mmCIF file of C-alpha atoms in Angstrom:
data_model
loop_
_atom_site.group_PDB
_atom_site.id
_atom_site.type_symbol
_atom_site.label_atom_id
_atom_site.label_comp_id
_atom_site.label_asym_id
_atom_site.label_seq_id
_atom_site.Cartn_x
_atom_site.Cartn_y
_atom_site.Cartn_z
ATOM 1 C CA SER A 1185 28.769 46.611 -2.650
ATOM 2 C CA ALA A 1186 30.728 43.538 -3.836
ATOM 3 C CA GLY A 1187 32.192 45.635 -6.645
ATOM 4 C CA MET A 1188 33.565 48.279 -4.401
ATOM 5 C CA MET A 1189 35.028 45.805 -1.896
ATOM 6 C CA ARG A 1190 37.009 44.155 -4.705
ATOM 7 C CA LEU A 1191 38.347 47.458 -5.754
ATOM 8 C CA LYS A 1192 39.386 48.341 -2.147
ATOM 9 C CA ALA A 1193 40.978 44.971 -1.756
ATOM 10 C CA SER A 1194 43.200 45.516 -4.904
ATOM 11 C CA VAL A 1195 45.341 48.464 -5.329
ATOM 12 C CA ALA A 1196 46.288 47.406 -8.765
ATOM 13 C CA ALA A 1197 42.592 47.246 -9.830
ATOM 14 C CA THR A 1198 41.768 50.647 -8.270
ATOM 15 C CA THR A 1199 44.872 52.333 -9.988
ATOM 16 C CA SER A 1200 43.995 50.829 -13.280
ATOM 17 C CA LEU A 1201 40.325 52.248 -13.007
ATOM 18 C CA ILE A 1202 41.628 55.685 -11.748
ATOM 19 C CA ASN A 1203 44.047 55.708 -14.818
ATOM 20 C CA CYS A 1204 41.301 54.716 -17.450
ATOM 21 C CA ILE A 1205 39.060 57.468 -16.184
ATOM 22 C CA ALA A 1206 41.754 59.981 -16.248
ATOM 23 C CA GLU A 1207 42.529 59.093 -19.862
ATOM 24 C CA ILE A 1208 38.744 59.324 -20.888
ATOM 25 C CA PHE A 1209 38.754 62.760 -19.253
ATOM 26 C CA ALA A 1210 41.795 63.865 -20.910
ATOM 27 C CA PHE A 1211 40.231 62.942 -24.164
ATOM 28 C CA PHE A 1212 37.566 65.511 -23.510
ATOM 29 C CA SER A 1213 39.850 68.281 -22.550
ATOM 30 C CA GLY A 1214 39.732 70.332 -25.641
ATOM 31 C CA LEU A 1215 43.002 69.127 -27.123
ATOM 32 C CA TYR A 1216 41.823 66.206 -29.253
ATOM 33 C CA ILE A 1217 38.074 67.395 -29.719
ATOM 34 C CA ALA A 1218 36.992 70.850 -29.542
ATOM 35 C CA PHE A 1219 33.950 71.566 -27.486
ATOM 36 C CA ASP A 1220 32.171 73.582 -30.005
ATOM 37 C CA ASP A 1221 32.715 70.735 -32.724
ATOM 38 C CA THR A 1222 30.875 68.172 -30.423
ATOM 39 C CA SER A 1223 27.218 67.331 -30.548
ATOM 40 C CA TRP A 1224 24.971 68.434 -27.774
ATOM 41 C CA GLY A 1225 24.747 64.788 -26.492
ATOM 42 C CA TRP A 1226 28.299 64.437 -25.785
ATOM 43 C CA ARG A 1227 29.014 67.909 -24.135
ATOM 44 C CA TRP A 1228 27.968 66.594 -20.708
ATOM 45 C CA PHE A 1229 31.300 64.688 -20.736
ATOM 46 C CA PHE A 1230 33.294 67.763 -21.183
ATOM 47 C CA TYR A 1231 31.579 69.257 -18.154
ATOM 48 C CA LEU A 1232 32.335 66.154 -15.993
ATOM 49 C CA SER A 1233 35.982 66.220 -17.090
ATOM 50 C CA HIS A 1234 38.439 68.160 -14.790
ATOM 51 C CA SER A 1235 40.655 68.434 -17.824
ATOM 52 C CA TYR A 1236 38.273 70.526 -19.623
ATOM 53 C CA GLN A 1237 38.933 73.463 -17.245
ATOM 54 C CA SER A 1238 42.472 72.777 -16.494
ATOM 55 C CA PHE A 1239 43.819 72.346 -19.857
ATOM 56 C CA PRO A 1240 42.626 75.203 -21.557
ATOM 57 C CA SER A 1241 43.468 77.618 -18.644
ATOM 58 C CA VAL A 1242 47.122 76.327 -18.636
ATOM 59 C CA ALA A 1243 47.420 76.601 -22.426
ATOM 60 C CA ARG A 1244 46.133 80.115 -22.306
ATOM 61 C CA ILE A 1245 48.546 81.045 -19.281
ATOM 62 C CA ALA A 1246 51.586 79.547 -21.288
ATOM 63 C CA PHE A 1247 50.803 80.625 -24.986
ATOM 64 C CA GLU A 1248 49.213 84.014 -24.697
ATOM 65 C CA ASP A 1249 51.237 86.552 -26.511
ATOM 66 C CA LEU A 1250 54.279 83.903 -26.898
ATOM 67 C CA GLN A 1251 56.643 84.413 -29.812
ATOM 68 C CA ILE A 1252 58.441 81.627 -30.960
ATOM 69 C CA GLN A 1253 61.671 82.004 -32.837
ATOM 70 C CA CYS A 1254 61.733 79.918 -35.999
ATOM 71 C CA GLU A 1255 64.420 79.011 -38.511
ATOM 72 C CA SER A 1256 63.545 79.864 -41.998
ATOM 73 C CA THR A 1257 63.484 76.200 -43.086
ATOM 74 C CA ASN A 1258 60.934 74.969 -40.371
ATOM 75 C CA VAL A 1259 57.564 75.084 -42.032
ATOM 76 C CA GLN A 1260 55.628 73.732 -39.045
ATOM 77 C CA CYS A 1261 57.266 76.127 -36.689
ATOM 78 C CA ARG A 1262 56.269 79.053 -39.109
ATOM 79 C CA LEU A 1263 52.678 77.912 -39.012
ATOM 80 C CA PHE A 1264 52.582 78.443 -35.343
ATOM 81 C CA SER A 1265 55.004 81.305 -34.912
ATOM 82 C CA SER A 1266 53.050 82.965 -32.054
ATOM 83 C CA GLY A 1267 51.231 81.472 -29.147
ATOM 84 C CA ASN A 1268 48.062 83.465 -29.943
ATOM 85 C CA THR A 1269 48.005 81.293 -33.414
ATOM 86 C CA MET A 1270 48.238 78.321 -31.533
ATOM 87 C CA LEU A 1271 45.601 79.219 -29.110
ATOM 88 C CA ALA A 1272 43.320 80.213 -32.020
ATOM 89 C CA SER A 1273 43.786 76.899 -33.701
ATOM 90 C CA LEU A 1274 42.739 75.082 -30.518
ATOM 91 C CA LYS A 1275 39.809 77.552 -29.987
ATOM 92 C CA LEU A 1276 41.235 78.577 -26.674
ATOM 93 C CA GLU A 1277 41.787 82.278 -27.193
ATOM 94 C CA SER A 1278 38.560 83.270 -25.063
ATOM 95 C CA VAL A 1279 39.161 80.956 -22.059
ATOM 96 C CA ASP A 1280 38.313 82.548 -18.882
ATOM 97 C CA VAL A 1281 41.048 81.372 -16.510
ATOM 98 C CA ALA A 1282 39.445 82.731 -13.277
ATOM 99 C CA LEU A 1283 36.181 80.990 -13.882
ATOM 100 C CA ASN A 1284 37.922 77.783 -14.604
ATOM 101 C CA CYS A 1285 39.949 77.776 -11.460
ATOM 102 C CA MET A 1286 36.789 78.430 -9.388
ATOM 103 C CA VAL A 1287 34.953 75.508 -11.074
ATOM 104 C CA LEU A 1288 37.819 73.333 -10.420
ATOM 105 C CA ALA A 1289 38.049 74.516 -6.834
ATOM 106 C CA VAL A 1290 34.439 73.788 -6.344
ATOM 107 C CA ARG A 1291 34.648 70.361 -7.901
ATOM 108 C CA TRP A 1292 37.569 69.525 -5.940
ATOM 109 C CA LEU A 1293 35.660 70.299 -2.741
ATOM 110 C CA CYS A 1294 32.627 68.185 -3.834
ATOM 111 C CA TYR A 1295 35.094 65.198 -4.699
ATOM 112 C CA VAL A 1296 36.673 65.453 -1.181
ATOM 113 C CA LEU A 1297 33.252 65.598 0.496
ATOM 114 C CA VAL A 1298 31.941 62.683 -1.357
ATOM 115 C CA ALA A 1299 35.199 60.740 -0.588
ATOM 116 C CA TRP A 1300 34.839 61.559 2.960
ATOM 117 C CA LEU A 1301 31.166 60.625 3.338
ATOM 118 C CA PHE A 1302 32.021 57.346 1.440
ATOM 119 C CA LEU A 1303 35.065 56.520 3.851
ATOM 120 C CA GLU A 1304 33.297 57.683 6.913
ATOM 121 C CA ARG A 1305 30.448 55.405 6.160
ATOM 122 C CA GLU A 1306 32.589 52.398 5.092
ATOM 123 C CA ALA A 1307 35.369 52.428 7.718
ATOM 124 C CA ARG A 1308 34.598 55.094 10.332
ATOM 125 C CA PHE A 1309 37.434 56.995 8.799
ATOM 126 C CA THR A 1310 37.342 60.034 11.292
ATOM 127 C CA GLU A 1311 37.738 57.723 14.184
ATOM 128 C CA LEU A 1312 40.743 56.257 12.679
ATOM 129 C CA VAL A 1313 42.258 59.596 11.975
ATOM 130 C CA TRP A 1314 41.573 60.820 15.443
ATOM 131 C CA LYS A 1315 43.195 57.539 16.973
ATOM 132 C CA GLN A 1316 46.254 58.318 15.001
ATOM 133 C CA VAL A 1317 46.421 62.104 15.750
ATOM 134 C CA GLY A 1318 45.502 61.657 19.544
#
């Protein structure tokens, strides 16, 4: 299509589009808006977002059972003196890290397959790779 040809011709336009999509996905990661606090009509966006699986998993690995040393005058630190309290405030205490890793791996494979099919159809990608290798 003409739109895809323009994107392929301009690295800056493609980079801007990818950054915009990444920011939208980050918004639906669970940090700014909790999945449970979202209406059912918007929940599909969480499922499309790679950040929905990666952010909660990384947060759980980083903060679970973490104890934070606070000064007696730091009120904000006292509110979140443990990683478990922080996870509970974000509603991430019951995240299944293994399931999220599996979903991310399957999603990555699907993206690679779609990209390969697109590149193969558009530019005979496999032929170009084998010319460079051989």
